[in-house]
Amino acid sequence: MRTEEAMHSGVRWIGPETDLRTIARIMKEEDIGALPVGENDRLIGMVTDRDITLRALANGRDVSSLTARDVMTREIVYCRTSESVEDAIHLMESKKIRRLPVINDDKRMVGMLSLGDISHCPSQQMAGELVKAVSAHHA
């Protein structure tokens, strides 16, 4: 199975200057834990609920003045629509990530592959291995 068949499409982008309150509201309304950050038609980062918690709140920063750029993860790991779900799972395991942007041949983000998406794939064993790998404590 290819990632294009397993991913969910219609992923919403935010700009790097989007404030944290707006980001948190979008996450709550859409019941999601991550938002891609785009600038000049390029994916430049990802903001997760964990980024907000650890990079803003836990550090005692004034959240009213923070933006996506202040807390986003800059190193983007992604997969392509033509890759197999198994390859994407191995990438997610090795990088210990729960969500993976999916890029098409035109280098445009067309979807997101998440643990939930993978749980619906035929290989339940691989899904279980992924959950175990990304749920392990970070060093």
CSV table of C-alpha atoms in Angstrom, one decimal:
chain,number,residue,atom,x,y,z
A,1,MET,CA,0.0,0.0,0.0
A,2,ARG,CA,1.3,3.5,-0.9
A,3,THR,CA,1.2,6.4,1.6
A,4,GLU,CA,-1.2,8.2,-0.7
A,5,GLU,CA,-3.8,5.5,-0.1
A,6,ALA,CA,-3.4,5.6,3.7
A,7,MET,CA,-2.9,9.3,4.4
A,8,HIS,CA,-5.6,11.8,5.2
A,9,SER,CA,-5.7,14.7,2.8
A,10,GLY,CA,-6.9,18.3,3.2
A,11,VAL,CA,-4.3,19.3,5.7
A,12,ARG,CA,-4.5,22.9,6.9
A,13,TRP,CA,-1.4,25.1,6.9
A,14,ILE,CA,-0.7,28.1,9.1
A,15,GLY,CA,1.8,30.9,8.6
A,16,PRO,CA,4.9,31.3,10.8
A,17,GLU,CA,3.5,34.5,12.4
A,18,THR,CA,0.3,32.8,13.6
A,19,ASP,CA,-0.1,33.3,17.3
A,20,LEU,CA,-0.2,30.4,19.8
A,21,ARG,CA,-3.7,31.1,20.9
A,22,THR,CA,-5.0,30.8,17.4
A,23,ILE,CA,-2.9,27.6,16.9
A,24,ALA,CA,-4.4,26.1,20.0
A,25,ARG,CA,-7.9,27.1,19.0
A,26,ILE,CA,-7.5,25.4,15.6
A,27,MET,CA,-6.1,22.3,17.2
A,28,LYS,CA,-9.1,22.1,19.6
A,29,GLU,CA,-11.7,22.8,16.9
A,30,GLU,CA,-10.3,20.3,14.4
A,31,ASP,CA,-9.2,17.8,17.1
A,32,ILE,CA,-5.7,17.6,15.8
A,33,GLY,CA,-2.3,17.6,17.5
A,34,ALA,CA,-0.1,19.1,14.7
A,35,LEU,CA,-0.2,21.9,12.2
A,36,PRO,CA,2.2,22.4,9.3
A,37,VAL,CA,3.8,25.8,9.0
A,38,GLY,CA,4.2,27.2,5.5
A,39,GLU,CA,5.9,30.3,4.1
A,40,ASN,CA,6.4,31.3,0.4
A,41,ASP,CA,4.6,28.1,-0.7
A,42,ARG,CA,7.1,25.9,1.2
A,43,LEU,CA,6.8,23.7,4.3
A,44,ILE,CA,9.1,25.3,6.8
A,45,GLY,CA,8.1,23.6,10.1
A,46,MET,CA,5.5,21.8,12.2
A,47,VAL,CA,3.8,22.9,15.4
A,48,THR,CA,2.6,20.2,17.7
A,49,ASP,CA,0.7,20.4,20.9
A,50,ARG,CA,3.9,19.1,22.5
A,51,ASP,CA,5.9,22.0,21.0
A,52,ILE,CA,3.5,24.4,22.6
A,53,THR,CA,3.7,22.7,25.9
A,54,LEU,CA,7.5,22.2,26.1
A,55,ARG,CA,8.8,25.2,24.2
A,56,ALA,CA,6.4,27.8,25.5
A,57,LEU,CA,4.5,26.9,28.6
A,58,ALA,CA,7.1,24.8,30.4
A,59,ASN,CA,9.8,27.5,29.8
A,60,GLY,CA,7.6,30.1,31.4
A,61,ARG,CA,7.4,32.2,28.3
A,62,ASP,CA,4.7,34.8,27.6
A,63,VAL,CA,2.5,32.8,25.3
A,64,SER,CA,0.6,36.0,24.3
A,65,SER,CA,3.6,37.2,22.3
A,66,LEU,CA,4.7,33.8,20.8
A,67,THR,CA,4.1,32.7,17.2
A,68,ALA,CA,4.4,29.4,15.3
A,69,ARG,CA,8.0,30.4,14.3
A,70,ASP,CA,8.9,30.6,18.0
A,71,VAL,CA,7.9,27.1,18.9
A,72,MET,CA,7.8,25.1,15.7
A,73,THR,CA,10.0,22.1,14.9
A,74,ARG,CA,12.2,23.1,11.9
A,75,GLU,CA,13.6,19.8,10.8
A,76,ILE,CA,10.9,18.5,8.6
A,77,VAL,CA,10.7,14.8,8.0
A,78,TYR,CA,8.3,13.8,5.3
A,79,CYS,CA,7.5,11.0,2.8
A,80,ARG,CA,6.3,11.0,-0.8
A,81,THR,CA,3.0,9.8,-2.1
A,82,SER,CA,4.6,7.1,-4.1
A,83,GLU,CA,6.4,5.5,-1.1
A,84,SER,CA,5.1,2.4,0.6
A,85,VAL,CA,3.4,2.7,3.9
A,86,GLU,CA,6.0,0.2,5.2
A,87,ASP,CA,8.8,2.6,4.3
A,88,ALA,CA,6.9,5.5,6.0
A,89,ILE,CA,6.5,3.4,9.1
A,90,HIS,CA,10.2,2.7,9.2
A,91,LEU,CA,10.9,6.4,8.9
A,92,MET,CA,8.5,7.3,11.6
A,93,GLU,CA,10.0,4.6,13.9
A,94,SER,CA,13.6,5.7,13.3
A,95,LYS,CA,12.7,9.4,13.9
A,96,LYS,CA,10.3,8.7,16.7
A,97,ILE,CA,7.5,10.8,15.1
A,98,ARG,CA,3.8,10.3,15.1
A,99,ARG,CA,2.8,12.4,12.1
A,100,LEU,CA,4.4,12.5,8.7
A,101,PRO,CA,3.7,15.1,6.0
A,102,VAL,CA,3.2,13.5,2.6
A,103,ILE,CA,4.6,15.4,-0.4
A,104,ASN,CA,3.7,14.7,-4.1
A,105,ASP,CA,6.0,14.7,-7.1
A,106,ASP,CA,5.5,18.5,-7.4
A,107,LYS,CA,7.0,18.9,-3.9
A,108,ARG,CA,3.6,20.0,-2.5
A,109,MET,CA,2.2,18.8,0.7
A,110,VAL,CA,-1.0,16.8,-0.1
A,111,GLY,CA,-1.7,15.1,3.2
A,112,MET,CA,-0.5,13.8,6.5
A,113,LEU,CA,0.1,10.2,7.6
A,114,SER,CA,-0.5,9.7,11.3
A,115,LEU,CA,-0.6,6.8,13.8
A,116,GLY,CA,-4.3,6.7,13.4
A,117,ASP,CA,-4.1,6.4,9.6
A,118,ILE,CA,-1.6,3.5,10.0
A,119,SER,CA,-3.8,1.7,12.5
A,120,HIS,CA,-6.3,1.2,9.6
A,121,CYS,CA,-3.7,-0.3,7.3
A,122,PRO,CA,-3.5,-4.1,6.6
A,123,SER,CA,-0.3,-4.7,8.6
A,124,GLN,CA,-1.4,-4.6,12.2
A,125,GLN,CA,2.0,-5.9,13.3
A,126,MET,CA,3.8,-3.0,11.7
A,127,ALA,CA,1.3,-0.5,13.3
A,128,GLY,CA,2.0,-2.1,16.7
A,129,GLU,CA,5.7,-1.8,16.2
A,130,LEU,CA,5.4,1.8,15.3
A,131,VAL,CA,3.3,2.7,18.3
A,132,LYS,CA,5.9,1.0,20.5
A,133,ALA,CA,8.8,2.8,18.8
A,134,VAL,CA,7.3,6.3,19.0
A,135,SER,CA,5.9,5.9,22.5
A,136,ALA,CA,9.2,5.1,24.0
A,137,HIS,CA,10.7,7.7,26.3
A,138,HIS,CA,12.9,10.3,24.6
A,139,ALA,CA,16.5,10.4,25.7
